[in-house]
Short mmCIF file of C-alpha atoms and ligand atoms in Angstrom, two decimals:
data_model
loop_
_atom_site.label_atom_id
_atom_site.label_comp_id
_atom_site.label_asym_id
_atom_site.label_seq_id
_atom_site.Cartn_x
_atom_site.Cartn_y
_atom_site.Cartn_z
CA MET P 1 11.16 8.22 -13.58
CA ARG P 2 7.89 8.92 -11.89
CA ARG P 3 4.68 7.76 -13.43
CA ALA P 4 2.13 10.42 -14.35
CA SER P 5 -0.14 9.33 -11.54
CA GLU P 6 2.70 9.85 -9.08
CA ARG P 7 2.48 13.63 -9.27
CA PRO P 8 0.24 15.85 -7.18
CA SER P 9 -3.00 16.73 -8.93
CA PRO P 10 -5.89 19.02 -7.99
CA VAL P 11 -8.95 17.45 -6.37
CA SER P 12 -11.87 18.46 -8.52
CA GLY P 13 -14.51 20.07 -6.34
CA GLY P 14 -12.10 19.90 -3.43
CA ALA P 15 -12.39 23.56 -2.46
CA ALA P 16 -16.21 23.35 -2.40
CA ILE P 17 -16.07 20.28 -0.14
CA PHE P 18 -13.81 22.06 2.32
CA GLN P 19 -15.99 25.19 2.26
CA ARG P 20 -19.04 23.10 2.99
CA VAL P 21 -17.44 21.23 5.86
CA TYR P 22 -16.00 24.47 7.23
CA THR P 23 -19.54 25.80 7.56
CA ARG P 24 -20.89 22.53 8.86
CA LEU P 25 -18.35 22.39 11.67
CA GLY P 26 -19.41 25.88 12.71
CA CYS P 27 -16.07 27.50 12.06
CA ARG P 28 -16.32 31.24 12.44
CA GLY P 29 -15.18 34.01 10.18
CA ARG P 30 -14.35 34.09 6.56
CA PRO P 31 -13.05 30.74 5.35
CA PRO P 32 -9.61 30.64 3.77
CA ARG P 33 -9.19 29.99 0.09
CA PHE P 34 -8.85 26.23 -0.09
CA GLU P 35 -6.38 24.65 -2.45
CA VAL P 36 -6.83 20.91 -2.40
CA GLU P 37 -4.67 18.37 -4.16
CA PHE P 38 -4.02 14.65 -4.15
CA TYR P 39 -0.47 14.05 -3.09
CA PRO P 40 1.61 10.87 -3.50
CA TYR P 41 2.37 10.30 0.15
CA ALA P 42 3.92 6.94 0.96
CA ASN P 43 1.15 6.38 3.44
CA LEU P 44 -2.45 7.23 4.16
CA MET P 45 -1.85 10.73 5.45
CA HIS P 46 -3.31 14.17 4.82
CA THR P 47 -2.01 17.59 5.69
CA ILE P 48 -3.32 21.12 5.89
CA ARG P 49 -1.26 24.26 6.10
CA LEU P 50 -2.68 27.74 6.64
CA ARG P 51 -0.78 30.55 5.07
CA GLU P 52 -2.29 34.01 5.01
CA GLU P 53 -5.61 33.76 3.21
CA ALA P 54 -5.07 30.27 1.83
CA ALA P 55 -5.29 26.76 3.20
CA HIS P 56 -3.11 24.28 1.36
CA VAL P 57 -4.52 20.81 1.66
CA ARG P 58 -2.84 17.62 0.58
CA LEU P 59 -4.87 14.45 0.62
CA SER P 60 -3.19 11.09 0.17
CA ASP P 61 -3.82 10.00 -3.40
CA ALA P 62 -5.06 6.71 -1.99
CA LEU P 63 -8.32 8.69 -1.73
CA ARG P 64 -8.39 9.26 -5.47
CA GLY P 65 -11.70 7.94 -6.73
CA ALA P 66 -13.17 7.74 -3.23
CA PRO P 67 -16.82 8.82 -2.81
CA SER P 68 -17.30 12.48 -1.88
CA ALA P 69 -18.56 11.45 1.56
CA VAL P 70 -15.07 10.09 2.24
CA LEU P 71 -13.46 13.35 1.11
CA GLU P 72 -15.87 15.24 3.37
CA SER P 73 -14.79 13.05 6.27
CA ALA P 74 -11.15 13.75 5.52
CA ALA P 75 -11.95 17.47 5.35
CA ALA P 76 -13.70 17.27 8.72
CA ILE P 77 -10.70 15.52 10.27
CA LEU P 78 -8.28 18.17 9.03
CA LEU P 79 -10.47 21.21 9.74
CA SER P 80 -11.50 20.04 13.20
CA ARG P 81 -7.82 19.69 14.00
CA ILE P 82 -6.74 23.20 13.05
CA TYR P 83 -9.93 25.02 14.09
CA ARG P 84 -10.39 22.98 17.26
CA ARG P 85 -13.96 21.97 16.49
CA ARG P 86 -15.50 18.63 17.22
CA ALA P 87 -16.43 16.82 14.04
CA PRO P 88 -19.78 15.03 14.35
CA SER P 89 -19.25 11.28 14.26
CA GLU P 90 -21.70 10.77 11.40
CA ILE P 91 -19.45 12.78 9.13
CA LEU P 92 -16.37 10.76 10.15
CA GLY P 93 -17.97 7.38 9.58
CA ALA P 94 -17.48 7.35 5.82
CA TYR P 95 -13.74 7.75 6.20
CA ARG P 96 -13.45 5.07 8.86
CA GLN P 97 -15.34 2.59 6.71
CA PHE P 98 -13.32 3.43 3.63
CA VAL P 99 -10.01 2.95 5.44
CA LEU P 100 -11.03 -0.47 6.69
CA LEU P 101 -11.99 -1.79 3.26
CA PRO P 102 -9.61 -4.59 2.24
CA ARG P 103 -9.21 -2.84 -1.11
CA THR P 104 -8.06 0.37 0.57
CA ARG P 105 -5.70 -1.47 2.87
CA ARG P 106 -4.09 -3.31 -0.02
CA ARG P 107 -3.79 -0.08 -1.95
CA VAL P 108 -2.14 1.73 0.93
CA ALA P 109 0.22 -1.16 1.52
CA ALA P 110 1.21 -1.08 -2.15
CA LEU P 111 1.85 2.67 -2.00
CA ARG P 112 3.97 2.21 1.06
CA CYS P 113 5.95 -0.44 -0.71
CA ALA P 114 6.33 1.21 -4.08
CA ARG P 115 7.23 4.56 -2.56
CA GLY P 116 9.36 3.08 0.10
CA ARG P 117 13.07 2.99 0.23
CA ARG P 118 15.66 0.53 -0.81
CA VAL P 119 15.69 -2.27 1.72
CA GLN P 120 18.82 -2.37 3.81
CA THR P 121 18.21 -5.60 5.61
CA GLY P 122 19.51 -8.21 3.19
CA PRO P 123 17.93 -11.60 2.54
CA ARG P 124 18.80 -13.27 5.82
CA GLY P 125 16.03 -12.98 8.39
CA HIS P 126 15.90 -14.36 11.91
CA ILE P 127 14.27 -17.59 10.78
CA TYR P 128 14.25 -17.62 7.00
CA ASP P 129 16.97 -16.83 4.49
CA LEU P 130 15.49 -15.57 1.24
CA ALA P 131 18.61 -16.13 -0.86
CA PRO P 132 18.66 -19.96 -0.91
CA MET P 133 14.86 -19.93 -1.03
CA PHE P 134 15.00 -17.81 -4.17
CA THR P 135 17.62 -20.07 -5.74
CA GLY P 136 15.55 -23.18 -5.03
CA LEU P 137 12.34 -21.71 -6.40
CA ASN P 138 14.20 -20.35 -9.41
CA ARG P 139 15.56 -23.80 -10.20
CA ARG P 140 12.24 -25.57 -9.68
CA TYR P 141 9.88 -23.18 -11.43
CA PHE P 142 11.86 -20.86 -13.66
CA GLY P 143 14.57 -23.15 -15.05
CA GLY P 144 17.07 -21.14 -13.00
CA ARG P 145 16.77 -18.26 -15.47
CA LEU P 146 14.96 -15.65 -13.42
CA HIS P 147 16.94 -12.50 -12.70
CA ARG P 148 17.49 -12.10 -8.98
CA PRO P 149 16.54 -8.67 -7.65
CA ARG P 150 17.65 -7.38 -4.26
CA LEU P 151 15.92 -9.35 -1.50
CA GLY P 152 15.04 -8.09 1.93
CA TRP P 153 12.62 -7.89 4.81
CA SER P 154 10.42 -4.93 5.63
CA ASN P 155 11.48 -2.88 8.62
CA ARG P 156 7.97 -2.85 9.93
CA THR P 157 5.43 -5.58 10.09
CA TRP P 158 2.98 -5.18 7.25
CA ARG P 159 -0.33 -6.75 7.89
CA ALA P 160 -2.18 -5.86 4.73
CA GLN P 161 0.45 -7.21 2.39
CA PHE P 162 2.91 -10.06 2.64
CA GLY P 163 5.35 -9.11 -0.03
CA CYS P 164 6.03 -6.67 -2.78
CA PHE P 165 8.16 -6.44 -5.88
CA ASP P 166 9.21 -2.93 -6.76
CA PRO P 167 10.58 -2.85 -10.31
CA ALA P 168 11.89 0.71 -9.93
CA LEU P 169 14.17 -0.30 -7.09
CA ASP P 170 14.54 -3.84 -8.42
CA GLN P 171 13.79 -5.39 -5.08
CA ILE P 172 11.49 -7.89 -3.44
CA VAL P 173 10.53 -6.90 0.07
CA MET P 174 8.89 -9.47 2.29
CA SER P 175 6.84 -8.57 5.33
CA ARG P 176 8.85 -9.01 8.51
CA TRP P 177 5.76 -10.66 9.90
CA LEU P 178 6.55 -13.80 7.90
CA ASP P 179 9.97 -14.23 9.45
CA ARG P 180 8.75 -16.22 12.43
CA SER P 181 8.91 -19.85 13.38
CA SER P 182 5.11 -19.98 13.65
CA VAL P 183 4.87 -19.29 9.92
CA PRO P 184 5.57 -22.45 7.94
CA ARG P 185 8.26 -22.41 5.29
CA TYR P 186 5.82 -23.28 2.50
CA ALA P 187 3.85 -20.08 3.24
CA VAL P 188 6.96 -17.91 3.07
CA GLU P 189 8.03 -19.68 -0.11
CA TYR P 190 4.63 -19.12 -1.64
CA VAL P 191 4.78 -15.36 -1.01
CA LEU P 192 8.29 -15.23 -2.48
CA PHE P 193 7.16 -17.31 -5.46
CA HIS P 194 4.27 -14.87 -6.02
CA GLU P 195 6.68 -11.94 -6.07
CA MET P 196 9.00 -13.85 -8.40
CA LEU P 197 6.13 -14.14 -10.85
CA HIS P 198 5.95 -10.35 -10.74
CA VAL P 199 9.64 -10.25 -11.65
CA LYS P 200 8.83 -12.52 -14.57
CA HIS P 201 5.86 -10.38 -15.66
CA PRO P 202 7.23 -6.92 -14.93
CA LEU P 203 4.44 -4.94 -16.56
CA ARG P 204 1.95 -5.99 -13.95
CA ALA P 205 4.42 -5.76 -11.15
CA ALA P 206 4.34 -2.11 -10.21
CA ARG P 207 0.69 -2.21 -9.32
CA CYS P 208 0.69 -5.32 -7.18
CA GLY P 209 -2.10 -4.95 -4.70
CA ILE P 210 -3.76 -2.22 -6.72
CA GLU P 211 -4.84 -4.16 -9.78
CA ALA P 212 -6.15 -7.65 -9.79
CA HIS P 213 -3.75 -10.23 -11.13
CA SER P 214 -4.38 -11.58 -14.59
CA LEU P 215 -5.93 -14.97 -15.10
CA ARG P 216 -2.66 -16.18 -16.59
CA PHE P 217 -0.80 -15.01 -13.52
CA ARG P 218 -3.24 -16.83 -11.26
CA LEU P 219 -2.90 -20.04 -13.22
CA GLU P 220 0.85 -19.86 -13.15
CA GLU P 221 0.76 -19.22 -9.42
CA LYS P 222 -1.01 -22.52 -8.88
CA ARG P 223 2.03 -24.37 -10.15
CA TYR P 224 3.55 -23.85 -6.72
CA ALA P 225 3.44 -27.28 -5.10
CA ASN P 226 2.03 -26.12 -1.75
CA TYR P 227 -0.29 -23.54 -3.22
CA ASP P 228 -3.48 -24.74 -1.49
CA ARG P 229 -1.85 -25.22 1.89
CA ALA P 230 -0.14 -21.85 1.73
CA ARG P 231 -3.29 -20.01 0.67
CA LYS P 232 -5.22 -21.70 3.42
CA PHE P 233 -2.64 -20.69 6.03
CA LEU P 234 -2.45 -17.07 4.87
CA ASP P 235 -6.20 -16.68 4.33
CA ARG P 236 -6.94 -17.88 7.81
CA LEU P 237 -4.95 -15.06 9.39
CA PRO P 238 -7.03 -12.46 11.19
ZN1 LIG W 301 0.90 -9.66 -6.61
#
């Protein structure tokens, strides 16, 4: 079942923003009737479709709650594309900054994960095999009682997120980026352990990367023997 927030919803004031930017870009003629909604894309993407008198706009719902300057930027990007106008760079800046925020990047990565597909890869990577790793961690930290979801590697290399537990698909997906000999085993184990804690605390799981983890979760995470080393390794990454 989809959560309520997973459905498209109108962007309040969206039409006015698009009207304003339409004028600001110097588009000629009568503007279309703008219908603007947030849409649960699996990525940070936005679309505009002109049909007769109306322009149907879908903004990634990762922009929900973004300042109106960011929505104006997004409007400028879309309108400049279909009306072939150059958007002034000062109007695009807000969007660029917003996209680069660590918070936005985590959020987008989480959307990509939660709205992604069932992983097809299986637990065995080129370097690391997640199945025995899971069994070992389960024995050491969960008394061997943790349910084992499907385990796999992401098809693409995620940079903003190392792993993700998706309770709807009952799977842990690890970033392919970790499956390299230059990444130490304790760092991979730590990421898997973190996702296993999400399996243990399923209520918080779905929003990994969107909401902060609870204090209890953070304390429990520190039980991992190589916690400090692993954090240090992962935090140092560019
Ligand atoms: Zn998490």
